[in-house]
Amino acid sequence: MTSYTVYMDQLPGLLELWAKEFQVHVPVEVEEGIYDFVPWRKDEEIAWEYDVAYNTLKRFFLPPRETLLRFDPAACTAEVVCEAPKQLLFGVHPYDVKAANQLDTLMRKDVPDNNFIARKKNTVIFALEPAAVARNAFWASVDAHKVDNGYDLYWTRISSASFHVEVATRRGKELLLAGGPLDLATDADKEATRRAHQRIVKESLRNGLKYPWRETADILSRAWDSTLWQHRARHCFSCGTCNLVCPTCYCFDMKEELDNSLTKGERYREWDGCMMDSFSRVAGDHNFRPHTRERFRHRYYRKGKYIFDKIGQLGCVGCGRCVSGCTSGIADPKAVFNELWEADRHDS
């Protein structure tokens, strides 16, 4: 695979070129110690060593609120809406690339989600090797420290002034060389890249699952009646924050509204979450998961078993956003899965 060395002083020119064609988004420190992806500006200081972006990047493929249809009830006409801007995400960590890949797989199954697919197709992803591990992250222990696809370029900062850039797609190579020829990476640069990867993986593994992640579904198959669900869920406010910040949660609600004149309307979807009481409430005011304990258990079965049974992957990439955003501090997949594993060992 071809790789190049890109120097820091070459980046402003490249970013200006890319911004002519794409909406470019980069990670920045929005508050002390809090990072997020924002539109790139010339004076923006990119946070190359950010640990995790506070908000999930799924919003670029599945917006929090998205119009799907506009209709005219008087004329009995409707227009399908599919907005897919050309966007470039620069600096995406591999666990977030893996989450986007998982969403892509799920959104193409059964009835393909055309809006998601169009947005994903129009998005260029430049992955970035993490240089820091967030306090609640455990991505290396669920194999989310590496990805084989789903990105166009993979950037690794190998010194304060240079990056090693591995080309993954023709589109990525064309964008990288848009400003002219670049130096091919040397053996020393490749070795520096390998060492940077080893260092960060080692750091991530210090705080992870205590068992091979592939055993999670089996552990859960014996944990339906665990007391853990009640013990933890009694502190849950059912706010749904863990759903909203999760990069692999994709549930949404569908609604239709007329404007004030009652002559035009739209159908739209907006994010929903299985931890909220309203999520499982159906016609007749029936609720098939009325208790917090049941919703809490469902969420972890979804993350550890249901997705795994469907595509062979955990529905968790170990980013730690859920517990970081949890008011009660209970929404920690690592802690939940490790506790269930310990109980399973004791019982067997």
PDB file of N, CA and C in Angstrom, residues 101-172:
ATOM      1  N   ASN A 101     -18.631   1.964   9.750  1.00  0.00           N
ATOM      2  CA  ASN A 101     -18.715   0.760   8.902  1.00  0.00           C
ATOM      3  C   ASN A 101     -19.856  -0.142   9.360  1.00  0.00           C
ATOM      4  N   GLN A 102     -20.007  -0.266  10.679  1.00  0.00           N
ATOM      5  CA  GLN A 102     -21.081  -1.124  11.194  1.00  0.00           C
ATOM      6  C   GLN A 102     -22.454  -0.559  10.822  1.00  0.00           C
ATOM      7  N   LEU A 103     -22.613   0.748  10.978  1.00  0.00           N
ATOM      8  CA  LEU A 103     -23.879   1.368  10.575  1.00  0.00           C
ATOM      9  C   LEU A 103     -24.129   1.140   9.087  1.00  0.00           C
ATOM     10  N   ASP A 104     -23.092   1.262   8.295  1.00  0.00           N
ATOM     11  CA  ASP A 104     -23.217   1.071   6.851  1.00  0.00           C
ATOM     12  C   ASP A 104     -23.711  -0.351   6.534  1.00  0.00           C
ATOM     13  N   THR A 105     -23.153  -1.322   7.238  1.00  0.00           N
ATOM     14  CA  THR A 105     -23.581  -2.721   7.034  1.00  0.00           C
ATOM     15  C   THR A 105     -25.053  -2.897   7.405  1.00  0.00           C
ATOM     16  N   LEU A 106     -25.428  -2.357   8.554  1.00  0.00           N
ATOM     17  CA  LEU A 106     -26.807  -2.542   9.036  1.00  0.00           C
ATOM     18  C   LEU A 106     -27.810  -1.769   8.184  1.00  0.00           C
ATOM     19  N   MET A 107     -27.423  -0.588   7.729  1.00  0.00           N
ATOM     20  CA  MET A 107     -28.339   0.237   6.936  1.00  0.00           C
ATOM     21  C   MET A 107     -28.553  -0.306   5.525  1.00  0.00           C
ATOM     22  N   ARG A 108     -27.678  -1.201   5.094  1.00  0.00           N
ATOM     23  CA  ARG A 108     -27.841  -1.798   3.769  1.00  0.00           C
ATOM     24  C   ARG A 108     -28.580  -3.126   3.819  1.00  0.00           C
ATOM     25  N   LYS A 109     -28.803  -3.662   5.028  1.00  0.00           N
ATOM     26  CA  LYS A 109     -29.491  -4.948   5.150  1.00  0.00           C
ATOM     27  C   LYS A 109     -30.999  -4.762   4.969  1.00  0.00           C
ATOM     28  N   ASP A 110     -31.643  -5.842   4.542  1.00  0.00           N
ATOM     29  CA  ASP A 110     -33.105  -5.872   4.405  1.00  0.00           C
ATOM     30  C   ASP A 110     -33.573  -4.722   3.501  1.00  0.00           C
ATOM     31  N   VAL A 111     -34.172  -3.671   4.093  1.00  0.00           N
ATOM     32  CA  VAL A 111     -34.614  -2.525   3.287  1.00  0.00           C
ATOM     33  C   VAL A 111     -33.528  -1.442   3.369  1.00  0.00           C
ATOM     34  N   PRO A 112     -32.754  -1.236   2.294  1.00  0.00           N
ATOM     35  CA  PRO A 112     -31.648  -0.262   2.353  1.00  0.00           C
ATOM     36  C   PRO A 112     -32.149   1.147   2.676  1.00  0.00           C
ATOM     37  N   ASP A 113     -31.379   1.838   3.508  1.00  0.00           N
ATOM     38  CA  ASP A 113     -31.705   3.211   3.882  1.00  0.00           C
ATOM     39  C   ASP A 113     -31.014   4.141   2.884  1.00  0.00           C
ATOM     40  N   ASN A 114     -31.744   4.602   1.877  1.00  0.00           N
ATOM     41  CA  ASN A 114     -31.128   5.355   0.782  1.00  0.00           C
ATOM     42  C   ASN A 114     -30.518   6.675   1.237  1.00  0.00           C
ATOM     43  N   ASN A 115     -31.136   7.331   2.202  1.00  0.00           N
ATOM     44  CA  ASN A 115     -30.587   8.606   2.674  1.00  0.00           C
ATOM     45  C   ASN A 115     -29.232   8.391   3.342  1.00  0.00           C
ATOM     46  N   PHE A 116     -29.157   7.373   4.201  1.00  0.00           N
ATOM     47  CA  PHE A 116     -27.883   7.081   4.865  1.00  0.00           C
ATOM     48  C   PHE A 116     -26.824   6.719   3.820  1.00  0.00           C
ATOM     49  N   ILE A 117     -27.192   5.857   2.893  1.00  0.00           N
ATOM     50  CA  ILE A 117     -26.226   5.387   1.891  1.00  0.00           C
ATOM     51  C   ILE A 117     -25.700   6.550   1.053  1.00  0.00           C
ATOM     52  N   ALA A 118     -26.589   7.469   0.672  1.00  0.00           N
ATOM     53  CA  ALA A 118     -26.167   8.622  -0.139  1.00  0.00           C
ATOM     54  C   ALA A 118     -25.200   9.511   0.647  1.00  0.00           C
ATOM     55  N   ARG A 119     -25.493   9.746   1.916  1.00  0.00           N
ATOM     56  CA  ARG A 119     -24.610  10.584   2.738  1.00  0.00           C
ATOM     57  C   ARG A 119     -23.242   9.917   2.929  1.00  0.00           C
ATOM     58  N   LYS A 120     -23.277   8.628   3.186  1.00  0.00           N
ATOM     59  CA  LYS A 120     -22.007   7.907   3.390  1.00  0.00           C
ATOM     60  C   LYS A 120     -21.160   7.943   2.119  1.00  0.00           C
ATOM     61  N   LYS A 121     -21.814   7.763   0.972  1.00  0.00           N
ATOM     62  CA  LYS A 121     -21.096   7.753  -0.304  1.00  0.00           C
ATOM     63  C   LYS A 121     -20.442   9.101  -0.569  1.00  0.00           C
ATOM     64  N   ASN A 122     -21.062  10.170  -0.150  1.00  0.00           N
ATOM     65  CA  ASN A 122     -20.534  11.512  -0.407  1.00  0.00           C
ATOM     66  C   ASN A 122     -19.588  12.003   0.681  1.00  0.00           C
ATOM     67  N   THR A 123     -19.209  11.118   1.588  1.00  0.00           N
ATOM     68  CA  THR A 123     -18.327  11.507   2.695  1.00  0.00           C
ATOM     69  C   THR A 123     -16.933  10.903   2.527  1.00  0.00           C
ATOM     70  N   VAL A 124     -15.945  11.772   2.505  1.00  0.00           N
ATOM     71  CA  VAL A 124     -14.548  11.337   2.509  1.00  0.00           C
ATOM     72  C   VAL A 124     -14.092  11.246   3.959  1.00  0.00           C
ATOM     73  N   ILE A 125     -13.445  10.149   4.306  1.00  0.00           N
ATOM     74  CA  ILE A 125     -12.968   9.978   5.687  1.00  0.00           C
ATOM     75  C   ILE A 125     -11.454   9.846   5.694  1.00  0.00           C
ATOM     76  N   PHE A 126     -10.805  10.770   6.394  1.00  0.00           N
ATOM     77  CA  PHE A 126      -9.372  10.671   6.644  1.00  0.00           C
ATOM     78  C   PHE A 126      -9.210  10.205   8.098  1.00  0.00           C
ATOM     79  N   ALA A 127      -8.819   8.959   8.268  1.00  0.00           N
ATOM     80  CA  ALA A 127      -8.634   8.417   9.613  1.00  0.00           C
ATOM     81  C   ALA A 127      -7.344   8.968  10.225  1.00  0.00           C
ATOM     82  N   LEU A 128      -7.296   8.955  11.542  1.00  0.00           N
ATOM     83  CA  LEU A 128      -6.129   9.470  12.271  1.00  0.00           C
ATOM     84  C   LEU A 128      -5.810   8.528  13.427  1.00  0.00           C
ATOM     85  N   GLU A 129      -4.562   8.095  13.504  1.00  0.00           N
ATOM     86  CA  GLU A 129      -4.143   7.253  14.630  1.00  0.00           C
ATOM     87  C   GLU A 129      -4.285   8.048  15.931  1.00  0.00           C
ATOM     88  N   PRO A 130      -5.001   7.520  16.920  1.00  0.00           N
ATOM     89  CA  PRO A 130      -5.120   8.264  18.185  1.00  0.00           C
ATOM     90  C   PRO A 130      -3.748   8.462  18.840  1.00  0.00           C
ATOM     91  N   ALA A 131      -3.617   9.588  19.507  1.00  0.00           N
ATOM     92  CA  ALA A 131      -2.394   9.854  20.261  1.00  0.00           C
ATOM     93  C   ALA A 131      -2.664   9.848  21.757  1.00  0.00           C
ATOM     94  N   ALA A 132      -3.954   9.729  22.123  1.00  0.00           N
ATOM     95  CA  ALA A 132      -4.337   9.703  23.538  1.00  0.00           C
ATOM     96  C   ALA A 132      -5.569   8.815  23.691  1.00  0.00           C
ATOM     97  N   VAL A 133      -5.727   8.233  24.881  1.00  0.00           N
ATOM     98  CA  VAL A 133      -6.864   7.359  25.175  1.00  0.00           C
ATOM     99  C   VAL A 133      -7.751   8.045  26.202  1.00  0.00           C
ATOM    100  N   ALA A 134      -9.020   8.180  25.882  1.00  0.00           N
ATOM    101  CA  ALA A 134      -9.950   8.817  26.808  1.00  0.00           C
ATOM    102  C   ALA A 134     -10.101   7.987  28.091  1.00  0.00           C
ATOM    103  N   ARG A 135     -10.448   8.655  29.172  1.00  0.00           N
ATOM    104  CA  ARG A 135     -10.500   8.005  30.491  1.00  0.00           C
ATOM    105  C   ARG A 135     -11.400   6.775  30.507  1.00  0.00           C
ATOM    106  N   ASN A 136     -12.511   6.806  29.801  1.00  0.00           N
ATOM    107  CA  ASN A 136     -13.464   5.698  29.835  1.00  0.00           C
ATOM    108  C   ASN A 136     -13.398   4.787  28.602  1.00  0.00           C
ATOM    109  N   ALA A 137     -12.395   4.994  27.764  1.00  0.00           N
ATOM    110  CA  ALA A 137     -12.316   4.221  26.517  1.00  0.00           C
ATOM    111  C   ALA A 137     -11.656   2.860  26.743  1.00  0.00           C
ATOM    112  N   PHE A 138     -12.065   1.902  25.927  1.00  0.00           N
ATOM    113  CA  PHE A 138     -11.465   0.558  25.986  1.00  0.00           C
ATOM    114  C   PHE A 138     -11.467  -0.079  24.602  1.00  0.00           C
ATOM    115  N   TRP A 139     -11.309   0.740  23.556  1.00  0.00           N
ATOM    116  CA  TRP A 139     -11.496   0.283  22.195  1.00  0.00           C
ATOM    117  C   TRP A 139     -10.545  -0.820  21.763  1.00  0.00           C
ATOM    118  N   ALA A 140      -9.342  -0.857  22.285  1.00  0.00           N
ATOM    119  CA  ALA A 140      -8.409  -1.903  21.843  1.00  0.00           C
ATOM    120  C   ALA A 140      -8.872  -3.288  22.291  1.00  0.00           C
ATOM    121  N   SER A 141      -9.554  -3.364  23.431  1.00  0.00           N
ATOM    122  CA  SER A 141      -9.967  -4.676  23.928  1.00  0.00           C
ATOM    123  C   SER A 141     -11.191  -5.223  23.203  1.00  0.00           C
ATOM    124  N   VAL A 142     -11.810  -4.409  22.328  1.00  0.00           N
ATOM    125  CA  VAL A 142     -12.897  -4.918  21.492  1.00  0.00           C
ATOM    126  C   VAL A 142     -12.497  -4.847  20.013  1.00  0.00           C
ATOM    127  N   ASP A 143     -11.175  -4.849  19.789  1.00  0.00           N
ATOM    128  CA  ASP A 143     -10.625  -4.884  18.422  1.00  0.00           C
ATOM    129  C   ASP A 143     -11.007  -3.682  17.575  1.00  0.00           C
ATOM    130  N   ALA A 144     -11.262  -2.556  18.199  1.00  0.00           N
ATOM    131  CA  ALA A 144     -11.628  -1.363  17.432  1.00  0.00           C
ATOM    132  C   ALA A 144     -10.437  -0.408  17.295  1.00  0.00           C
ATOM    133  N   HIS A 145      -9.237  -0.932  17.497  1.00  0.00           N
ATOM    134  CA  HIS A 145      -8.034  -0.118  17.327  1.00  0.00           C
ATOM    135  C   HIS A 145      -7.508  -0.208  15.898  1.00  0.00           C
ATOM    136  N   LYS A 146      -8.193  -0.989  15.078  1.00  0.00           N
ATOM    137  CA  LYS A 146      -7.736  -1.150  13.695  1.00  0.00           C
ATOM    138  C   LYS A 146      -8.950  -1.324  12.799  1.00  0.00           C
ATOM    139  N   VAL A 147      -8.827  -0.854  11.570  1.00  0.00           N
ATOM    140  CA  VAL A 147      -9.872  -1.026  10.563  1.00  0.00           C
ATOM    141  C   VAL A 147      -9.193  -1.307   9.226  1.00  0.00           C
ATOM    142  N   ASP A 148      -9.860  -2.098   8.432  1.00  0.00           N
ATOM    143  CA  ASP A 148      -9.294  -2.445   7.125  1.00  0.00           C
ATOM    144  C   ASP A 148      -9.918  -1.656   5.986  1.00  0.00           C
ATOM    145  N   ASN A 149     -11.027  -1.011   6.253  1.00  0.00           N
ATOM    146  CA  ASN A 149     -11.711  -0.287   5.188  1.00  0.00           C
ATOM    147  C   ASN A 149     -12.579   0.804   5.813  1.00  0.00           C
ATOM    148  N   GLY A 150     -13.230   1.564   4.948  1.00  0.00           N
ATOM    149  CA  GLY A 150     -14.121   2.608   5.452  1.00  0.00           C
ATOM    150  C   GLY A 150     -13.460   3.974   5.562  1.00  0.00           C
ATOM    151  N   TYR A 151     -12.223   4.081   5.084  1.00  0.00           N
ATOM    152  CA  TYR A 151     -11.530   5.369   5.096  1.00  0.00           C
ATOM    153  C   TYR A 151     -10.768   5.517   3.779  1.00  0.00           C
ATOM    154  N   ASP A 152     -10.400   6.747   3.470  1.00  0.00           N
ATOM    155  CA  ASP A 152      -9.688   7.033   2.221  1.00  0.00           C
ATOM    156  C   ASP A 152      -8.188   7.204   2.440  1.00  0.00           C
ATOM    157  N   LEU A 153      -7.833   7.810   3.567  1.00  0.00           N
ATOM    158  CA  LEU A 153      -6.425   7.961   3.956  1.00  0.00           C
ATOM    159  C   LEU A 153      -6.311   7.657   5.445  1.00  0.00           C
ATOM    160  N   TYR A 154      -5.149   7.141   5.848  1.00  0.00           N
ATOM    161  CA  TYR A 154      -4.914   6.902   7.287  1.00  0.00           C
ATOM    162  C   TYR A 154      -3.674   7.705   7.692  1.00  0.00           C
ATOM    163  N   TRP A 155      -3.893   8.677   8.570  1.00  0.00           N
ATOM    164  CA  TRP A 155      -2.832   9.585   8.983  1.00  0.00           C
ATOM    165  C   TRP A 155      -2.282   9.171  10.351  1.00  0.00           C
ATOM    166  N   THR A 156      -0.957   9.191  10.469  1.00  0.00           N
ATOM    167  CA  THR A 156      -0.307   8.972  11.761  1.00  0.00           C
ATOM    168  C   THR A 156       0.721  10.077  11.966  1.00  0.00           C
ATOM    169  N   ARG A 157       0.598  10.767  13.075  1.00  0.00           N
ATOM    170  CA  ARG A 157       1.574  11.830  13.344  1.00  0.00           C
ATOM    171  C   ARG A 157       2.848  11.179  13.870  1.00  0.00           C
ATOM    172  N   ILE A 158       3.938  11.351  13.149  1.00  0.00           N
ATOM    173  CA  ILE A 158       5.181  10.675  13.535  1.00  0.00           C
ATOM    174  C   ILE A 158       6.211  11.642  14.119  1.00  0.00           C
ATOM    175  N   SER A 159       5.918  12.934  14.035  1.00  0.00           N
ATOM    176  CA  SER A 159       6.766  13.928  14.708  1.00  0.00           C
ATOM    177  C   SER A 159       5.944  15.197  14.843  1.00  0.00           C
ATOM    178  N   SER A 160       6.491  16.194  15.508  1.00  0.00           N
ATOM    179  CA  SER A 160       5.718  17.434  15.671  1.00  0.00           C
ATOM    180  C   SER A 160       5.472  18.124  14.331  1.00  0.00           C
ATOM    181  N   ALA A 161       6.242  17.744  13.310  1.00  0.00           N
ATOM    182  CA  ALA A 161       6.146  18.458  12.028  1.00  0.00           C
ATOM    183  C   ALA A 161       5.758  17.566  10.859  1.00  0.00           C
ATOM    184  N   SER A 162       5.464  16.288  11.097  1.00  0.00           N
ATOM    185  CA  SER A 162       5.193  15.422   9.943  1.00  0.00           C
ATOM    186  C   SER A 162       4.207  14.300  10.260  1.00  0.00           C
ATOM    187  N   PHE A 163       3.585  13.816   9.182  1.00  0.00           N
ATOM    188  CA  PHE A 163       2.647  12.698   9.262  1.00  0.00           C
ATOM    189  C   PHE A 163       3.056  11.615   8.271  1.00  0.00           C
ATOM    190  N   HIS A 164       2.773  10.385   8.646  1.00  0.00           N
ATOM    191  CA  HIS A 164       2.821   9.282   7.697  1.00  0.00           C
ATOM    192  C   HIS A 164       1.391   9.080   7.217  1.00  0.00           C
ATOM    193  N   VAL A 165       1.194   9.052   5.897  1.00  0.00           N
ATOM    194  CA  VAL A 165      -0.163   8.957   5.349  1.00  0.00           C
ATOM    195  C   VAL A 165      -0.255   7.746   4.425  1.00  0.00           C
ATOM    196  N   GLU A 166      -1.098   6.815   4.814  1.00  0.00           N
ATOM    197  CA  GLU A 166      -1.293   5.600   4.028  1.00  0.00           C
ATOM    198  C   GLU A 166      -2.516   5.772   3.136  1.00  0.00           C
ATOM    199  N   VAL A 167      -2.360   5.468   1.867  1.00  0.00           N
ATOM    200  CA  VAL A 167      -3.453   5.632   0.909  1.00  0.00           C
ATOM    201  C   VAL A 167      -4.318   4.365   0.900  1.00  0.00           C
ATOM    202  N   ALA A 168      -5.632   4.558   1.012  1.00  0.00           N
ATOM    203  CA  ALA A 168      -6.545   3.408   1.004  1.00  0.00           C
ATOM    204  C   ALA A 168      -7.438   3.381  -0.233  1.00  0.00           C
ATOM    205  N   THR A 169      -7.704   4.544  -0.827  1.00  0.00           N
ATOM    206  CA  THR A 169      -8.585   4.584  -1.999  1.00  0.00           C
ATOM    207  C   THR A 169      -8.006   5.533  -3.053  1.00  0.00           C
ATOM    208  N   ARG A 170      -8.480   5.372  -4.288  1.00  0.00           N
ATOM    209  CA  ARG A 170      -8.043   6.275  -5.351  1.00  0.00           C
ATOM    210  C   ARG A 170      -8.493   7.700  -5.050  1.00  0.00           C
ATOM    211  N   ARG A 171      -9.702   7.842  -4.504  1.00  0.00           N
ATOM    212  CA  ARG A 171     -10.197   9.178  -4.148  1.00  0.00           C
ATOM    213  C   ARG A 171      -9.276   9.836  -3.132  1.00  0.00           C
ATOM    214  N   GLY A 172      -8.820   9.058  -2.154  1.00  0.00           N
ATOM    215  CA  GLY A 172      -7.918   9.596  -1.148  1.00  0.00           C
ATOM    216  C   GLY A 172      -6.598  10.048  -1.754  1.00  0.00           C
TER     217      GLY A 172
END
